[in-house]
GROMACS .gro file of C-alpha atoms in nm:
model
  224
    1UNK     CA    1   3.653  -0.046  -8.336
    2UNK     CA    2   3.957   0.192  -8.256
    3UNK     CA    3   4.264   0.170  -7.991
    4UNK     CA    4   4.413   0.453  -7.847
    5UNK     CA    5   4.817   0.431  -7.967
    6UNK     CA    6   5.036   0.661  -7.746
    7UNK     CA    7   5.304   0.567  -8.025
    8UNK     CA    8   5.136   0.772  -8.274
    9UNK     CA    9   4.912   0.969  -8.031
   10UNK     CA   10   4.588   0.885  -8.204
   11UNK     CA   11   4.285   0.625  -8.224
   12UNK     CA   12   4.390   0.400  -8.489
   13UNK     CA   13   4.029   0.219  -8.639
   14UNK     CA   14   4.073  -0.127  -8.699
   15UNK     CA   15   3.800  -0.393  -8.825
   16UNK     CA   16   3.806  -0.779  -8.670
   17UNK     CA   17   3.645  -1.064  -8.824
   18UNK     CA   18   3.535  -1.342  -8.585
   19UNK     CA   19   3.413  -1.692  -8.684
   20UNK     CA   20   3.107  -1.819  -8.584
   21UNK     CA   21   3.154  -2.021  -8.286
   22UNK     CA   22   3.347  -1.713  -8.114
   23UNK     CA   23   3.095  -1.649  -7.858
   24UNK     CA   24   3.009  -2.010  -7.748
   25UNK     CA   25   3.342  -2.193  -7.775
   26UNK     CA   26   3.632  -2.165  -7.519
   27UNK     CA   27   3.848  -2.220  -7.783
   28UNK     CA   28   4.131  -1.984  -7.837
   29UNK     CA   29   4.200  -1.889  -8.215
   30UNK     CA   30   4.465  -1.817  -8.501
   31UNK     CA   31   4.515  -1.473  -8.584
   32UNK     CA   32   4.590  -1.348  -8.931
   33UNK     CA   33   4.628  -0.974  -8.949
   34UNK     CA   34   4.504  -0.838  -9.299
   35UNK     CA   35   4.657  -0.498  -9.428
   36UNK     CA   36   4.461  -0.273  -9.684
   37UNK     CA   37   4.606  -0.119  -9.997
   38UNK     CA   38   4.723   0.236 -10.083
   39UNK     CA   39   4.439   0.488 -10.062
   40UNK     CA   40   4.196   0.303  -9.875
   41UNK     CA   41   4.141   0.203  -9.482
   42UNK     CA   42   4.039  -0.106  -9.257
   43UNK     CA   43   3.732  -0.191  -9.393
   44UNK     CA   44   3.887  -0.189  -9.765
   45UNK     CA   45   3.873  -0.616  -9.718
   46UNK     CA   46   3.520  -0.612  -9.599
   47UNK     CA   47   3.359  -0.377  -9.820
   48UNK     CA   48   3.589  -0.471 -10.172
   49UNK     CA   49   3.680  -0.864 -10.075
   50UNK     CA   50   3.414  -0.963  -9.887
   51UNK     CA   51   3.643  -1.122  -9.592
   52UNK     CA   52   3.352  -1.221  -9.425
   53UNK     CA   53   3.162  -1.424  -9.664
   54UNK     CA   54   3.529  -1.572  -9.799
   55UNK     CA   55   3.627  -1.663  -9.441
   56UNK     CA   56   3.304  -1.812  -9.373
   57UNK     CA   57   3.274  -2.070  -9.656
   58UNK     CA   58   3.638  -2.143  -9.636
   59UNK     CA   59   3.567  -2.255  -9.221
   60UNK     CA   60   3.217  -2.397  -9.347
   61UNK     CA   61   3.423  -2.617  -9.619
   62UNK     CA   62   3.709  -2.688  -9.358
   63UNK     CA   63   3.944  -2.583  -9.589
   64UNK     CA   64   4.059  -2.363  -9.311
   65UNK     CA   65   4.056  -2.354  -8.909
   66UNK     CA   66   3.813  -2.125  -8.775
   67UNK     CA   67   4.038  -1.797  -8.696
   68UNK     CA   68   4.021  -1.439  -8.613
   69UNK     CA   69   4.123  -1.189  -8.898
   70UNK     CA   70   4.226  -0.822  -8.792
   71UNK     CA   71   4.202  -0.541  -9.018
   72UNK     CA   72   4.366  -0.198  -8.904
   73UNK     CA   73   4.371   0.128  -9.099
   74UNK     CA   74   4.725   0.213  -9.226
   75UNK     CA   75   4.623   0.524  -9.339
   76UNK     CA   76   4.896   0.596  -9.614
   77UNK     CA   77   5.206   0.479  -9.389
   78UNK     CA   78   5.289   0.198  -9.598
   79UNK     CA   79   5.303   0.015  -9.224
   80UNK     CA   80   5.645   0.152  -9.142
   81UNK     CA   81   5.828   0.428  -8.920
   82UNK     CA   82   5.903   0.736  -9.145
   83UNK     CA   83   6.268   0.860  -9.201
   84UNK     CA   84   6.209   1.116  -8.992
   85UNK     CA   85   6.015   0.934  -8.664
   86UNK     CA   86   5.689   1.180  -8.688
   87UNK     CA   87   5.527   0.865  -8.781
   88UNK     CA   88   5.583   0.554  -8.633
   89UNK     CA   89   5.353   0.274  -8.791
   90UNK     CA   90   5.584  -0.008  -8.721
   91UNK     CA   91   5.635   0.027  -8.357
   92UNK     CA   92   5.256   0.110  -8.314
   93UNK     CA   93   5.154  -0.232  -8.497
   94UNK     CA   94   5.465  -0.448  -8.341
   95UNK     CA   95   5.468  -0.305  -7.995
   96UNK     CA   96   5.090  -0.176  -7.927
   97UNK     CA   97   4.863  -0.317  -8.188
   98UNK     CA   98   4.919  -0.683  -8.146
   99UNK     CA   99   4.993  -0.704  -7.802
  100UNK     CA  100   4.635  -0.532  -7.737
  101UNK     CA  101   4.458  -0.746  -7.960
  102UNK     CA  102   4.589  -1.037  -7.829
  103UNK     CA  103   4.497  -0.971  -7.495
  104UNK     CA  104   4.127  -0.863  -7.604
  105UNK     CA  105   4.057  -1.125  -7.811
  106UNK     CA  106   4.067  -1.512  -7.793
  107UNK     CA  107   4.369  -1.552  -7.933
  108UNK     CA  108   4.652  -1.802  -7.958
  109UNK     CA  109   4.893  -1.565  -7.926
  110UNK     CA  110   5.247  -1.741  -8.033
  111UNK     CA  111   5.413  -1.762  -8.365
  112UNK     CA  112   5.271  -2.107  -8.492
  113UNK     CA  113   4.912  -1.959  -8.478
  114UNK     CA  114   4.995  -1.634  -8.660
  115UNK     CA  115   4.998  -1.492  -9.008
  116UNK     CA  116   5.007  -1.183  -9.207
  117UNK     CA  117   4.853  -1.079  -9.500
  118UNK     CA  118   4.821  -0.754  -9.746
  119UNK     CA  119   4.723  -0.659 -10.038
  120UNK     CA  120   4.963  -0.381 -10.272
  121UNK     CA  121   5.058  -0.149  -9.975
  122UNK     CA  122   4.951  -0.415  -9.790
  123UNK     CA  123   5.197  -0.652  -9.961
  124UNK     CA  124   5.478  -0.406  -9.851
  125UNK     CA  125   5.390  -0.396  -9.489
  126UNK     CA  126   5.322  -0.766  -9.518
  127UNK     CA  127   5.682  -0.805  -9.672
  128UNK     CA  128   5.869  -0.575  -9.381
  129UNK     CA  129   5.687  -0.704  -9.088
  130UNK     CA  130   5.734  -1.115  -9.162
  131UNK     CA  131   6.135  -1.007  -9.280
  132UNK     CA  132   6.205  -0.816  -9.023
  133UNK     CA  133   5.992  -1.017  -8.691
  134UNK     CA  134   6.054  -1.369  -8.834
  135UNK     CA  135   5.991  -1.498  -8.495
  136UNK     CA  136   5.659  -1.331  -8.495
  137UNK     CA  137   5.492  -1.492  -8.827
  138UNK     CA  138   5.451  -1.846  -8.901
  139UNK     CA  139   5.303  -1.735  -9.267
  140UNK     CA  140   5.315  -1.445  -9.519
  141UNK     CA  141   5.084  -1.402  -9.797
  142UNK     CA  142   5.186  -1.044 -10.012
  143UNK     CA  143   4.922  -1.035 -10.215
  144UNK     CA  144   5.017  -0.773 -10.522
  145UNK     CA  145   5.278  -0.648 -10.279
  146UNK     CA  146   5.417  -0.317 -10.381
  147UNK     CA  147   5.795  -0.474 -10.420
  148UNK     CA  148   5.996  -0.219 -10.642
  149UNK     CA  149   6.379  -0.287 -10.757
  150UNK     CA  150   6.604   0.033 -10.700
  151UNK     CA  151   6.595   0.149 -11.058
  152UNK     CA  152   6.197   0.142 -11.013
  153UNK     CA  153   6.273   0.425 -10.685
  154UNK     CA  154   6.531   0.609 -10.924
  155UNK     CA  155   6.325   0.666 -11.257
  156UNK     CA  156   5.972   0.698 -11.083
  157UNK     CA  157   5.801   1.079 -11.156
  158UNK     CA  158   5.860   1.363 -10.888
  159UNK     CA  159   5.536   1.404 -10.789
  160UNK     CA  160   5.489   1.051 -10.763
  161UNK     CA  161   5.785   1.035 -10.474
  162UNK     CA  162   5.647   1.337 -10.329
  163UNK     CA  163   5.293   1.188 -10.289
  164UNK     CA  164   5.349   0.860 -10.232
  165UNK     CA  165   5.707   0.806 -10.047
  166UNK     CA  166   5.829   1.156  -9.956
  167UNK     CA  167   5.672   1.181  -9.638
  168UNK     CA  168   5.805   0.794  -9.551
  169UNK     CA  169   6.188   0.839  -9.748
  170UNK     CA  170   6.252   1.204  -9.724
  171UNK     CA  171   6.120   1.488  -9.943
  172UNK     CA  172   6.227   1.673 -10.251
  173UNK     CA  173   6.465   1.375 -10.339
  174UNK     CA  174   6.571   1.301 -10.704
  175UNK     CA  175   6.754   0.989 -10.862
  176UNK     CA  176   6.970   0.792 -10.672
  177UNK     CA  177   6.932   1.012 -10.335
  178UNK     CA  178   6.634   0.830 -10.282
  179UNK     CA  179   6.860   0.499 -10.275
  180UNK     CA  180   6.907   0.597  -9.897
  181UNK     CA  181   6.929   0.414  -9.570
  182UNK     CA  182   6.547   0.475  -9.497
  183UNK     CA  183   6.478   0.334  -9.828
  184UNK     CA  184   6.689   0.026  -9.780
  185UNK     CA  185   6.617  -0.016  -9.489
  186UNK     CA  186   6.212  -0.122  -9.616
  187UNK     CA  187   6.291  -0.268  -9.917
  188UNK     CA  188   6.224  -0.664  -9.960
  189UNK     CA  189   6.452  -0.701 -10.222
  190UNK     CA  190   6.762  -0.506  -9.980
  191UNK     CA  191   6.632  -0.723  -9.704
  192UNK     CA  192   6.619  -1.043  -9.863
  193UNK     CA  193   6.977  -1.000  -9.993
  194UNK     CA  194   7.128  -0.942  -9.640
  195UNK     CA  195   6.974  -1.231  -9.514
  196UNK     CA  196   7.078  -1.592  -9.471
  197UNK     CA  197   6.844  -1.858  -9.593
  198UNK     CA  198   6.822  -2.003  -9.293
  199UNK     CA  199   6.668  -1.707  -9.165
  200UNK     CA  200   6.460  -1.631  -9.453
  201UNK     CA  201   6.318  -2.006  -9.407
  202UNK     CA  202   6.146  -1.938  -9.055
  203UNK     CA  203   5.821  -1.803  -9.268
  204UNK     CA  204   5.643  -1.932  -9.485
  205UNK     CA  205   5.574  -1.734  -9.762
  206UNK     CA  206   5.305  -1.732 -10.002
  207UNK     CA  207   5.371  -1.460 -10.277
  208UNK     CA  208   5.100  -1.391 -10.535
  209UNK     CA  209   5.109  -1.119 -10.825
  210UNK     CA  210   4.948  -1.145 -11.162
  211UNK     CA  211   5.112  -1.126 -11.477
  212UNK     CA  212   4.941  -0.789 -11.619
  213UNK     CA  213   4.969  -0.656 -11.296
  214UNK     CA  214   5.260  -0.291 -11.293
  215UNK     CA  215   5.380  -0.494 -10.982
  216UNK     CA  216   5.470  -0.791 -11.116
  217UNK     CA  217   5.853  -0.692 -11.249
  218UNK     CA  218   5.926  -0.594 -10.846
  219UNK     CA  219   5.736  -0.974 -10.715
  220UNK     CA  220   5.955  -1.185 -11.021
  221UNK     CA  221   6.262  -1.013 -10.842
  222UNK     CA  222   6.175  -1.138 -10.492
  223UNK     CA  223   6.104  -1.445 -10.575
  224UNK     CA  224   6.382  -1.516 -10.791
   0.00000   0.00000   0.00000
C-alpha cells in the first residue's frame, strides 16, 4: 500500500499486517509499527522474518493480543529529519504516517495500545522516536539497534560517513566535526544522558543485541 506524504512530497510504500479476525470483529486493535534495516524496504519483515507466520502463532498461542503491525519503507533515512531539512522522515512518520493509519485502520489509537519496533536502522529510528515522543509509545523493542558511542562517529572510514550518514549529519565531515548538533541531536546515548529517569521510565523498553553482533559495544552502552 502507499500514502501520499506532502512532508516529503512522495508516496511512501508501507506493508500492514492484520490478524485474522480483522474483517469480522468490531474490535479495535494495538498497533506496533515495525521499521526495516539499512538497505532494505517495508516488506524486509515479511519476506526475511516472516511477520506473518510469527504474528500468527504468537495470537494462535495467546501469547500475544491479536494486533495490527505496520511496516513503512524508510528508504535509507535512518527515520529522522536530515541536518539540512531536504528530508524530513520524522515529521512524515510522527505527524502524517500515524495519524493516517490510525484513522484507516481499526486501531486503538492512544499510547497504552502502541509500540515500536526495528531492527539495526530500525533499532535507531526505534530508539529516537520512543526517546523523543515518550507520550506516544507504551513499548520499545530495538532489535540490533544501530546505537554508536561518539568515538564510534569519530574513527569510522570516510566513505563510510559519506554513504551512510553524510546525507543525514552533513557531508565531507572528518573526526570530531561530525560530533555536531545534528548528530547529537539522534543519538540514544546523547539523549539518554539529558534525560531524567523519570522521563526515561514512561516506555518500556525491550533492548536486544547479540554478543557477536559489531553493534553490540554501542547497545552495552545504552543499557548501562
Amino acid at each position: 500500500k502507499t500514502i501520499k506524504s506532502v512532508i516529503l512530497s512522495k508516496e511512501v510504500r508501507y506493508t500492514v499486517y492484520l490478524p485474522a479476525d480483522y474483517e469480522t470483529s468490531n474490535r479495535y486493535y494495538p498497533v506496533v509499527y515495525l521499521l526495516h534495516g539499512y538497505t532494505d524496504d517495508n516488506t524486509g519483515w515479511l519476506q526475511f522474518g516472516e511477520i506473518n507466520r510469527y504474528a500468527d502463532k504468537a495470537i494462535a498461542d495467546g501469547t500475544i493480543p491479536p494486533m495490527i503491525i505496520v511496516m513503512p519503507n524508510g528508504d535509507s533515512s535512518w527515520y529522522i529529519n536530515s541536518y539540512d531539512n531536504k528530508e524530513k522522515y520524522e515529521d512524515f512518520f510522527i505527524k502524517e504516517f500515524m495519524p493516517s493509519i490510525e484513522k484507516n485502520y481499526h486501531i486503538k489509537a492512544e499510547k497504552r495500545y502502541r509500540g515500536i519496533a526495528g531492527l539495526s536502522m530500525g533499532g535507531f529510528g526505534t530508539l529516537n522516536y520512543a526517546l523523543k515522543y515518550p507520550d506516544l509509545f507504551a513499548a520499545a523493542a530495538p532489535l540490533s539497534a544501530a546505537v554508536f558511542d561518539d568515538n564510534a562517529l569519530v574513527t569510522m572510514a570516510d566513505d563510510i560517513w559519506e554513504r551512510t550518514f553524510g546525507q543525514l549529519f552533513g557531508r565531507g565531515l572528518k573526526g570530531n566535526e561530525r560530533l555536531n548538533e545534528a548528530w547529537y541531536k539522534n543519538s540514544a546515548l546523547k539523549i539518554v544522558e539529558t534525560k531524567s529517569a523519570e522521563e526515561l521510565k514512561k516506555v518500556r523498553y525491550w533492548i536486544d543485541c547479540g554478543d557477536d553482533d559489531f553493534l553490540t559495544k554501542g547497545n552495552c552502552l545504552l543499557h548501562i
